[in-house]
Short mmCIF file of C-alpha atoms in Angstrom, two decimals:
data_model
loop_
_atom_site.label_atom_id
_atom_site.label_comp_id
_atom_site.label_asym_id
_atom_site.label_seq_id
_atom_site.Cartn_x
_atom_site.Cartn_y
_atom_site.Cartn_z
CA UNK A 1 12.07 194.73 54.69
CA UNK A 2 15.08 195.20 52.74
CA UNK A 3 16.63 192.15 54.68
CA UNK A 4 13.69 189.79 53.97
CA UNK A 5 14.34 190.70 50.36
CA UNK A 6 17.44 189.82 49.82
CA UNK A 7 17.13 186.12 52.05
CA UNK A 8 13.94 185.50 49.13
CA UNK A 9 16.53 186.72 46.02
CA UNK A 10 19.56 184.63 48.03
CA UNK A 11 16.90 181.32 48.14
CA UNK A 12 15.94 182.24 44.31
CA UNK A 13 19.38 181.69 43.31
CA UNK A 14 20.32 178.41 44.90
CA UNK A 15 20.09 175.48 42.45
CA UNK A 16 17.31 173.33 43.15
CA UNK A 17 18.29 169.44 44.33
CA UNK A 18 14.96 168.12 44.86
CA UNK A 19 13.99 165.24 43.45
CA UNK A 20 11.16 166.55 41.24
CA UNK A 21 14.17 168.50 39.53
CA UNK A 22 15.33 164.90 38.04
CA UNK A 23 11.63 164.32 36.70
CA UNK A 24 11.34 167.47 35.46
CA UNK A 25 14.39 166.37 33.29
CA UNK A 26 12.55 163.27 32.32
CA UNK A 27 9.67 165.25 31.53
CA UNK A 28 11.75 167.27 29.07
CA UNK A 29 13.85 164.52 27.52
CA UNK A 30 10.45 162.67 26.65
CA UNK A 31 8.93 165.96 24.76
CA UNK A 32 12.19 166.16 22.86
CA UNK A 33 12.00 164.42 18.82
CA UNK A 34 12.26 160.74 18.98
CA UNK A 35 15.62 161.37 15.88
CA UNK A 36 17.98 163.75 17.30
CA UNK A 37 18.75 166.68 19.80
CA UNK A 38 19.13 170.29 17.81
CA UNK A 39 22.55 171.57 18.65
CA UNK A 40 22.97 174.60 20.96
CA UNK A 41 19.15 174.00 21.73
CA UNK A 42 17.96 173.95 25.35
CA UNK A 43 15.24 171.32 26.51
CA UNK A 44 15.04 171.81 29.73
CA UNK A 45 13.64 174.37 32.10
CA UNK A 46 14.99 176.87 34.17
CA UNK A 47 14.48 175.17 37.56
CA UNK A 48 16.32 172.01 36.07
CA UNK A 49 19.52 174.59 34.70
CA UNK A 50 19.57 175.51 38.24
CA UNK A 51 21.04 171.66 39.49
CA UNK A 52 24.60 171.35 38.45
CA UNK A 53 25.39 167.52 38.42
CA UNK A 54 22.12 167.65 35.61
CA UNK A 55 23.59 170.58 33.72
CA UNK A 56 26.72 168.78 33.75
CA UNK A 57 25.30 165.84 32.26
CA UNK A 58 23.50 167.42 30.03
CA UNK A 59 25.93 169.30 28.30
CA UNK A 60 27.35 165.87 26.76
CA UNK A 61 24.15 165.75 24.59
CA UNK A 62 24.60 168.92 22.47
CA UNK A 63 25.31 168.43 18.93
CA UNK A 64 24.98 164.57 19.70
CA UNK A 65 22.42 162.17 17.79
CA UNK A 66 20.29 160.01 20.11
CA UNK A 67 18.28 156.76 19.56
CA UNK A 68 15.38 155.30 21.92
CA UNK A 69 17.86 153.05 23.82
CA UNK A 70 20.62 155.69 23.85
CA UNK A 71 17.76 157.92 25.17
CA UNK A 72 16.70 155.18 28.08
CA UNK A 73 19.95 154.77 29.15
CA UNK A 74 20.40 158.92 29.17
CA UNK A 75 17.33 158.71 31.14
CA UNK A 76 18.98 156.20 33.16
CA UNK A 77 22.12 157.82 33.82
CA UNK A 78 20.00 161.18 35.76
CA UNK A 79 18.99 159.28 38.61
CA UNK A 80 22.53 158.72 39.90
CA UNK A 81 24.06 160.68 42.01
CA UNK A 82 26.97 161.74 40.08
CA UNK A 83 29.59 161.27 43.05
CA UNK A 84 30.56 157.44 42.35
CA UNK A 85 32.65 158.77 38.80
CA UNK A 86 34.79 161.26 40.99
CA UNK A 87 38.50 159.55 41.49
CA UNK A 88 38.93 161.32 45.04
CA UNK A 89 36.00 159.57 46.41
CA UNK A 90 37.16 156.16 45.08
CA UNK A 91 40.50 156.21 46.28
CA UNK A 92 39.20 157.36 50.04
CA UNK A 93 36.84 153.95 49.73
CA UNK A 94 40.10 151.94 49.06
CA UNK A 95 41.54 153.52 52.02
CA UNK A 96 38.80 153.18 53.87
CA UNK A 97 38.44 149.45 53.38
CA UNK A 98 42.30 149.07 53.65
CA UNK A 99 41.93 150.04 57.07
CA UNK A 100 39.11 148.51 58.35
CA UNK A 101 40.99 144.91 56.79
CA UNK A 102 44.68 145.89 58.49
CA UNK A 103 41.85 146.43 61.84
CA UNK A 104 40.20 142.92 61.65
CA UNK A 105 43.46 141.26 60.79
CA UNK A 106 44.75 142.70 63.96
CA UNK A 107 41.48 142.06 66.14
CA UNK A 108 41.86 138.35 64.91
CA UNK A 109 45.82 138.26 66.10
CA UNK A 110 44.89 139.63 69.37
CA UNK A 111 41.57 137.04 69.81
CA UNK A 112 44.08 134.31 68.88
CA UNK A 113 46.82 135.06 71.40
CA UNK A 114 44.23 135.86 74.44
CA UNK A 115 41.98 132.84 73.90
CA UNK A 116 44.41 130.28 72.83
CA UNK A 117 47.73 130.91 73.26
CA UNK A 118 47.32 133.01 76.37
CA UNK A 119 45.85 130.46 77.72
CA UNK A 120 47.29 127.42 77.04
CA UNK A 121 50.18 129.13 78.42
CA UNK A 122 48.05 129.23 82.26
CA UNK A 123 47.20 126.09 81.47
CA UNK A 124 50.32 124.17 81.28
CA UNK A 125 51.59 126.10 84.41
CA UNK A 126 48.63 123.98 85.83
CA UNK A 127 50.36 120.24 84.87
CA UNK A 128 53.47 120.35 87.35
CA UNK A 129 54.58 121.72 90.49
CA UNK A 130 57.36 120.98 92.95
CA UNK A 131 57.64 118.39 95.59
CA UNK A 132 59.65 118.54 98.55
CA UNK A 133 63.34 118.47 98.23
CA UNK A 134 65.92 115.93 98.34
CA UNK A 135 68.93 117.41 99.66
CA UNK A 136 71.97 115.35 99.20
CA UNK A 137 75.90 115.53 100.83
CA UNK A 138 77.02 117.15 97.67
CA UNK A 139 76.40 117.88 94.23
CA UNK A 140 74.81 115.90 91.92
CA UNK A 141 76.26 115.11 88.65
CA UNK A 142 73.19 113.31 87.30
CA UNK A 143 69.80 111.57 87.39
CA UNK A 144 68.16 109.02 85.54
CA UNK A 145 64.79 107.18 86.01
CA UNK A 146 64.01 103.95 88.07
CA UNK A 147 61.39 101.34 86.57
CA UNK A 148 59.32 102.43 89.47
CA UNK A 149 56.98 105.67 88.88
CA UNK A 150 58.93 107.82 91.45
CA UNK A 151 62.51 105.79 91.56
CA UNK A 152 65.25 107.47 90.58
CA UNK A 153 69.38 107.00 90.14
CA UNK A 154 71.42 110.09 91.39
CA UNK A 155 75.22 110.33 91.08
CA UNK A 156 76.72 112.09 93.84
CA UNK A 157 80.10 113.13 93.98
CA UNK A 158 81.74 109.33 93.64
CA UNK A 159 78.97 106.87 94.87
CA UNK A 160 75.69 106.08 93.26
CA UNK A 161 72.11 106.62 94.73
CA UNK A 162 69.13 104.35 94.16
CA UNK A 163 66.29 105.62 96.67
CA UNK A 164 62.06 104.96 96.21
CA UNK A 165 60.25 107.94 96.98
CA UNK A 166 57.04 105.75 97.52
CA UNK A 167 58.83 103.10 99.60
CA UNK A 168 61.05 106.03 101.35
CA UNK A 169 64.33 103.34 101.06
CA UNK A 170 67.67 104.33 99.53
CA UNK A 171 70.85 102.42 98.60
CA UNK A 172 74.74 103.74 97.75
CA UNK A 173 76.94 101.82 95.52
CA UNK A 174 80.61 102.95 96.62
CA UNK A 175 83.43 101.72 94.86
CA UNK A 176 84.39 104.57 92.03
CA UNK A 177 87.80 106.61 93.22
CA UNK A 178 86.76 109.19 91.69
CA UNK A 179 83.69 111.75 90.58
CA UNK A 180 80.62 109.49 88.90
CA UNK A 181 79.51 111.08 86.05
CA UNK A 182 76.35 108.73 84.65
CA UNK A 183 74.37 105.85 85.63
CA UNK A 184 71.47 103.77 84.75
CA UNK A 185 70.24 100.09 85.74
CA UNK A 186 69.27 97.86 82.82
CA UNK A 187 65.55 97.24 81.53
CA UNK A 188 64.90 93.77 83.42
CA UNK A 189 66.21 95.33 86.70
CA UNK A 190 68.89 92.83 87.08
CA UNK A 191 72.48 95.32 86.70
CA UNK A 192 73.76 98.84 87.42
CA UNK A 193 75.78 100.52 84.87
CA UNK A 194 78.31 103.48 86.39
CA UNK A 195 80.71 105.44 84.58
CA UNK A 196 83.12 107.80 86.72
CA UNK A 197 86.08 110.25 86.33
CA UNK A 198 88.20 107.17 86.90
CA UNK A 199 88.31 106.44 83.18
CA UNK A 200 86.36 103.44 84.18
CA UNK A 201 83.04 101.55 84.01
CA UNK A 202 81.62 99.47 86.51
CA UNK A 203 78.96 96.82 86.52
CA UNK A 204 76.97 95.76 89.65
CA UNK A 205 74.83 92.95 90.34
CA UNK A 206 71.65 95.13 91.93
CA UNK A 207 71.27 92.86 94.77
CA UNK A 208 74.24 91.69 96.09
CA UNK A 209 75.75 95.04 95.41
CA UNK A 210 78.79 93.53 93.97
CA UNK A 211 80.82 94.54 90.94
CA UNK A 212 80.45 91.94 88.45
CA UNK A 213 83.30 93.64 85.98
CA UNK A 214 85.33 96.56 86.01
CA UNK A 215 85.59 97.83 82.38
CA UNK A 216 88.76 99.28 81.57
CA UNK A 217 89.91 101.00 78.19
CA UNK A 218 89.18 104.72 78.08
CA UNK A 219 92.32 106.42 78.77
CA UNK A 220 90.19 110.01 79.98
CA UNK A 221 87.14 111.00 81.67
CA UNK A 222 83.85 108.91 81.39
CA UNK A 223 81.29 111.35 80.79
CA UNK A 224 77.75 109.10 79.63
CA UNK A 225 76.80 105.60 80.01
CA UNK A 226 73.51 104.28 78.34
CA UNK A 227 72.54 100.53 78.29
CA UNK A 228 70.34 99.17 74.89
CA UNK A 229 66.91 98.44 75.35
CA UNK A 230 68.09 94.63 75.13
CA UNK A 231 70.17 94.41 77.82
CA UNK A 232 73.02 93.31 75.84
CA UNK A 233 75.64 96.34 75.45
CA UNK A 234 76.81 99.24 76.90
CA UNK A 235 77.41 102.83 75.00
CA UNK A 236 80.26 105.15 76.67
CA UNK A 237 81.06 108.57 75.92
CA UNK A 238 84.43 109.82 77.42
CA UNK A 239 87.16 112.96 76.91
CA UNK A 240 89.54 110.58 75.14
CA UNK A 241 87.31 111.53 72.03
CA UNK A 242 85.60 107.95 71.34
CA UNK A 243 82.73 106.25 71.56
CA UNK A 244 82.89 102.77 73.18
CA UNK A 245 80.85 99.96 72.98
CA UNK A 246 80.77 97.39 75.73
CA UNK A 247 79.14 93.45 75.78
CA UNK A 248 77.56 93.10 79.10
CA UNK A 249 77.76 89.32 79.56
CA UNK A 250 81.16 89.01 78.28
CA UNK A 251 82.10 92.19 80.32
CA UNK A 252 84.68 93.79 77.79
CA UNK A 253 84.31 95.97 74.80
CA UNK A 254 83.87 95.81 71.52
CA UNK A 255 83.62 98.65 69.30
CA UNK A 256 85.93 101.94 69.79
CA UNK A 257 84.39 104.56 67.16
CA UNK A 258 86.50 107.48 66.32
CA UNK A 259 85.87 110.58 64.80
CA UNK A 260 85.34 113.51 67.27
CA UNK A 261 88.31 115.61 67.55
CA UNK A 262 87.15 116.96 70.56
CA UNK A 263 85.93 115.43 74.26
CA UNK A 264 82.61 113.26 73.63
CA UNK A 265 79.96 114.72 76.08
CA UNK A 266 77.15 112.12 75.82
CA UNK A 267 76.27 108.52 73.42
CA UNK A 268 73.32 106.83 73.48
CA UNK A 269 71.72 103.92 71.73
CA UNK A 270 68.00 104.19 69.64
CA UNK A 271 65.03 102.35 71.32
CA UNK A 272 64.87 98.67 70.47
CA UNK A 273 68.43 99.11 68.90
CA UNK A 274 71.78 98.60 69.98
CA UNK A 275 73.87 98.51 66.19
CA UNK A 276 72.64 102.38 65.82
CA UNK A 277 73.96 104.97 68.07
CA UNK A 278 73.92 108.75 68.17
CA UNK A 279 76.89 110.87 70.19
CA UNK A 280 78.00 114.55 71.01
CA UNK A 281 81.01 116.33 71.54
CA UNK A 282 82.57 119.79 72.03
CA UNK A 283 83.47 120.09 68.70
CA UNK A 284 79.70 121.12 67.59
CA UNK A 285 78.73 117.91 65.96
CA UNK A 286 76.09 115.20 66.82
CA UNK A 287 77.13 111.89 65.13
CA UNK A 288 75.72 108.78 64.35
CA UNK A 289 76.75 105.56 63.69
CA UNK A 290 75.37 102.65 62.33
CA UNK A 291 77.17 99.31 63.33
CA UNK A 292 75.98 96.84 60.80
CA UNK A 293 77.68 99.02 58.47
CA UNK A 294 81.23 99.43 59.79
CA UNK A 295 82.55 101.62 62.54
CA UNK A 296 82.93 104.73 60.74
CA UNK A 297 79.80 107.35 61.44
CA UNK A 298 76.72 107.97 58.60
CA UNK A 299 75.87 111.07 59.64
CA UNK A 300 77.02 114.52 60.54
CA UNK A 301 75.23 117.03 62.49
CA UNK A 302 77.02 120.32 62.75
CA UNK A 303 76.63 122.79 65.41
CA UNK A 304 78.20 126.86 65.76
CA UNK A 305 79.09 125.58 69.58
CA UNK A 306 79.69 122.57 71.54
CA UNK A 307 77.42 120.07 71.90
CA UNK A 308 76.38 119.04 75.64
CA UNK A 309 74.32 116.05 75.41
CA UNK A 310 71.77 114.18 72.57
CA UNK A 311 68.99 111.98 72.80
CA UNK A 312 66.98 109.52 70.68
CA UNK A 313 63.29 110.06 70.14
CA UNK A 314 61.49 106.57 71.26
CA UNK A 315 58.88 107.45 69.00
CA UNK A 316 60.01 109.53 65.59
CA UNK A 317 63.35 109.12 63.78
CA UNK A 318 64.09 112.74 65.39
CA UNK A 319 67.77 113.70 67.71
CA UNK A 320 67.00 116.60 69.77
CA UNK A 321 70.71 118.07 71.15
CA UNK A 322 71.54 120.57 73.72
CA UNK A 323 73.98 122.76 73.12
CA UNK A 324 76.41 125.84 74.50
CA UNK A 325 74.63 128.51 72.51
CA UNK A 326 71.49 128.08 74.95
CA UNK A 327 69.27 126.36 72.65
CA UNK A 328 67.91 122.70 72.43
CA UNK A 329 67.96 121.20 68.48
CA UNK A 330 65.26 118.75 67.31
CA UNK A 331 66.86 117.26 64.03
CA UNK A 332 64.89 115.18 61.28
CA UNK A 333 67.01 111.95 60.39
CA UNK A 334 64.43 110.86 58.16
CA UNK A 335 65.01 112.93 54.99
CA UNK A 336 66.48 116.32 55.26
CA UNK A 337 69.17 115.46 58.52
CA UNK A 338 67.49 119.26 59.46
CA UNK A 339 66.85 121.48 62.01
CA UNK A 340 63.37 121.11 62.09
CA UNK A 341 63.04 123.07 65.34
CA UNK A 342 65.01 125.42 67.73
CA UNK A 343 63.57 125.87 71.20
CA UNK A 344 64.94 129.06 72.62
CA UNK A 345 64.53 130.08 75.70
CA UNK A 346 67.57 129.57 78.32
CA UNK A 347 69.77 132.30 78.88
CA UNK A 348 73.06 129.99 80.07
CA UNK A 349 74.39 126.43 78.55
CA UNK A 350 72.01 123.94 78.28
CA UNK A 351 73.61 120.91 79.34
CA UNK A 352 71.32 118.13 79.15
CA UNK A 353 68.00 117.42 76.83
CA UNK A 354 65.26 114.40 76.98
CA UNK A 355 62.41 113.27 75.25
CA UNK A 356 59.38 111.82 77.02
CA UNK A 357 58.61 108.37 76.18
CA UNK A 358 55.85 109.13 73.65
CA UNK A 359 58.24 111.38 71.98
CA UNK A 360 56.11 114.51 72.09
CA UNK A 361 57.94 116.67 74.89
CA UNK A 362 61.22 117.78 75.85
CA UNK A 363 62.63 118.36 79.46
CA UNK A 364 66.11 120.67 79.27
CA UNK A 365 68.56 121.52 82.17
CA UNK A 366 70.75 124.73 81.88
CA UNK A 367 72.95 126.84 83.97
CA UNK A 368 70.67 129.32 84.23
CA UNK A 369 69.13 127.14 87.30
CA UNK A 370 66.16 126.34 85.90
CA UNK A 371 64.89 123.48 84.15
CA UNK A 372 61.76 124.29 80.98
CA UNK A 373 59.55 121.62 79.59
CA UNK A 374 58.99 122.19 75.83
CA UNK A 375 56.66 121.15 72.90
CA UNK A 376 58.69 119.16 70.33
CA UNK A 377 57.13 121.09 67.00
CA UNK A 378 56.44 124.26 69.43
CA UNK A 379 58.34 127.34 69.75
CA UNK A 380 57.81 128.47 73.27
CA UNK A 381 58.52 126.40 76.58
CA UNK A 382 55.62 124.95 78.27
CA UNK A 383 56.42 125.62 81.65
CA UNK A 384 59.85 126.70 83.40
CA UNK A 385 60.34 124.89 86.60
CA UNK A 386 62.20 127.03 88.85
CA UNK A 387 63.71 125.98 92.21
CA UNK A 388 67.51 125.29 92.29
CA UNK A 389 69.83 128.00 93.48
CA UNK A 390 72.58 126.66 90.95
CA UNK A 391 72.96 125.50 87.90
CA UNK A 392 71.07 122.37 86.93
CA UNK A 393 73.06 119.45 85.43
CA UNK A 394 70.51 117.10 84.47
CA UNK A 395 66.53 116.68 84.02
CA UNK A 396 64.78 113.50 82.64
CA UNK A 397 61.14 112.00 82.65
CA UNK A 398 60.14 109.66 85.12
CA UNK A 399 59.42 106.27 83.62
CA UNK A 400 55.73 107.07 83.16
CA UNK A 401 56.04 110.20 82.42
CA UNK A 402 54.03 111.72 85.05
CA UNK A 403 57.14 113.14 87.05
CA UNK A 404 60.76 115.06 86.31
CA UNK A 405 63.84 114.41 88.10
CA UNK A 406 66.03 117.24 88.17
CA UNK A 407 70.10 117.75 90.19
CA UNK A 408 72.27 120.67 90.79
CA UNK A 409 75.06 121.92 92.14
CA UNK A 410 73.53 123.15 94.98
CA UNK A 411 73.45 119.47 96.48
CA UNK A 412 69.71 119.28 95.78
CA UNK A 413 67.69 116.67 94.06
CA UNK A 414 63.97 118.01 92.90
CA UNK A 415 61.21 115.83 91.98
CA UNK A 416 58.19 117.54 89.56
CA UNK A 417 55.06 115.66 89.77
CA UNK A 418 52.28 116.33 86.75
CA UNK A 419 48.66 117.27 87.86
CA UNK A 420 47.13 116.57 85.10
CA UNK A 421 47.89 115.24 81.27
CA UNK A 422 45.97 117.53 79.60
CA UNK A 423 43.70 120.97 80.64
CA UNK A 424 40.79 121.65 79.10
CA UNK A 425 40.78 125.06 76.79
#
């Protein structure tokens, strides 16, 4: 009995948060006088007393004069429930919603990477894979592209290679005493263009496999040949430190630009041009020069290492260089003579670079025996192509850009044919 009692005094005592307690205060406020509140004076009952968010409230009004829309918005102000005013609750909602933001930002990241970048990333692995090996007598110094779709120039050791995959037939130009370096026939299939350790160049009539004219008048290695889109000169890089420019049908040259202080790795002329001409050299600088307006370079592109080789984009007014420091550059000539992009990736000296013929992807060689295909305005490679035992000294588009050429100095020439141009997502 005497427990029962005290459970019944215990529930007396507890304030009362029913919601008839809030009417009850209604009640009360309305039987109040319409002019003012007496001061000390207490209008409600003893049930309503018993809530403490209304006592609370209520002990605002005392000694305080109220008028009818004071006393609506009093009314008003006891339905709410008294916890949105308290500063510890507001500052966990800020929290609160702080986190769940920070979450979704996150969740969106990680959607992002699995469903688009994730995948294009399977994707491109899809576009190329590796055809059957052409092994040669020894290394190769470098490959360029035939007219054909799978034709392709190799230099081996001091002879040049012309072989058809499709037709399976092969040809050697032997003459060079010494190591070829570069090669490349011109664009209406009529002359070979070779450039050798021998300090000279040579060009060949393509079917009688004579030399038409031996070019003399570097006094060093010849390191890069490239022919203008024209037909009518010749571009030469060599380690005297200059840049010479050949005629073809006069067979001597030209132009002898100077201003490398160090050996001149690769030169080559812009599409559709032959007065404008970008070169590279070991000591970190990309240079270009603009015959119409003298011999004397326009433009300086500087480097923190030496610069391997350079290309022309056929498409943009962009260079993209390879370089010792493992990492191909894709300049902007047009305005700021920027990097505009850095494509990282290698872990050894990247020692060739090419653009595509549309201009919108790059194929890289490195010592690090593998050879990555790249995104011009990306940041990640495409796809690495691995397959050589040794380092890789050149990679370049086929004509059509369906295949890669790649050589090494494990006597190997690979050929990279694309599946597809483009995966669906």
């Amino acid at each position: 009995m005497l427990c029962n009692r005290a459970k019944k005094q215990f529930k007396a005592k507890q304030p009362d948060y029913s919601p008839n307690a809030e009417e009850k205060v209604v009640r009360t406020l309305q039987l109040a006088p319409n002019n003012q509140v007496q001061s000390g004076s207490v209008i409600h009952s003893q049930t309503v007393s018993r809530s403490p968010k209304i006592q609370n409230q209520n002990q605002n009004l005392a000694g305080a004069t109220t008028t009818s829309d004071e006393k609506a918005e009093i009314v008003e102000n006891k339905t709410d429930t008294g916890m949105d005013n308290l500063p510890w609750i507001k500052n966990s909602d800020k929290r609160e919603k702080k986190k769940i933001t920070i979450a979704n930002v996150e969740c969106s990241v990680l959607l992002f990477y699995v469903f688009f970048v994730n995948k294009n990333i399977k994707n491109s692995k899809k576009k190329w894979q590796r055809e059957p090996t052409f092994s040669m007598e020894k290394q190769v110094a470098n490959v360029e592209p035939l007219t054909t779709p799978k034709g392709l120039i190799a230099c081996v050791e001091n002879y040049v290679y012309l072989c058809d995959v499709n037709s399976q037939k092969g040809r050697k130009f032997v003459e060079h005493t010494s190591y070829v370096s570069s090669a490349q026939i011109t664009t209406d299939g009529r002359f070979l263009v070779s450039g050798s350790y021998d300090h000279l160049l040579y060009i060949w009539n393509l079917q009688s496999r004579m030399i038409l004219y031996r070019l003399q008048g570097h006094s060093d290695f010849v390191n890069s040949v490239d022919v203008s889109s024209g037909c009518e000169r010749i571009v030469s890089a060599s380690d005297d430190r200059t840049v010479g420019v050949w005629d073809i049908a006069q067979g001597k040259q030209i132009h002898c630009l100077k201003g490398h202080y160090n050996s001149t790795t690769d030169a080559r002329f812009r599409k559709g041009q032959f007065n404008e001409i970008v070169s590279s050299s070991y000591d970190n600088t990309v240079r270009l020069w603009d015959l119409r307006v003298g011999t004397k370079e326009v433009k300086t592109l500087r480097h923190l290492d030496g610069v391997t080789g350079v290309d022309f984009s056929p498409v943009t007014n962009t260079v993209a260089s390879s370089c010792f420091d493992k990492i191909v550059h894709v300049w902007d000539l047009a305005s700021t003579n920027e990097e505009v992009n850095l494509l990282k990736g290698h872990t050894e000296k990247v020692m060739k670079a090419r653009f595509s013929s549309d201009g919108l992807l790059v194929v890289s060689a490195s010592f690090d025996t593998t050879v990555r295909l790249w995104d011009v305005e990306g940041e990640f490679s495409l796809q690495i192509l691995k397959g050589h035992s040794k380092r890789v000294n050149s990679a370049v588009f086929s004509a059509d850009d369906m295949c890669v050429w790649s050589c090494s100095d494990d006597c190997t020439v690979r050929l990279w044919t694309r599946k597809k141009l483009i995966d669906p997502l």
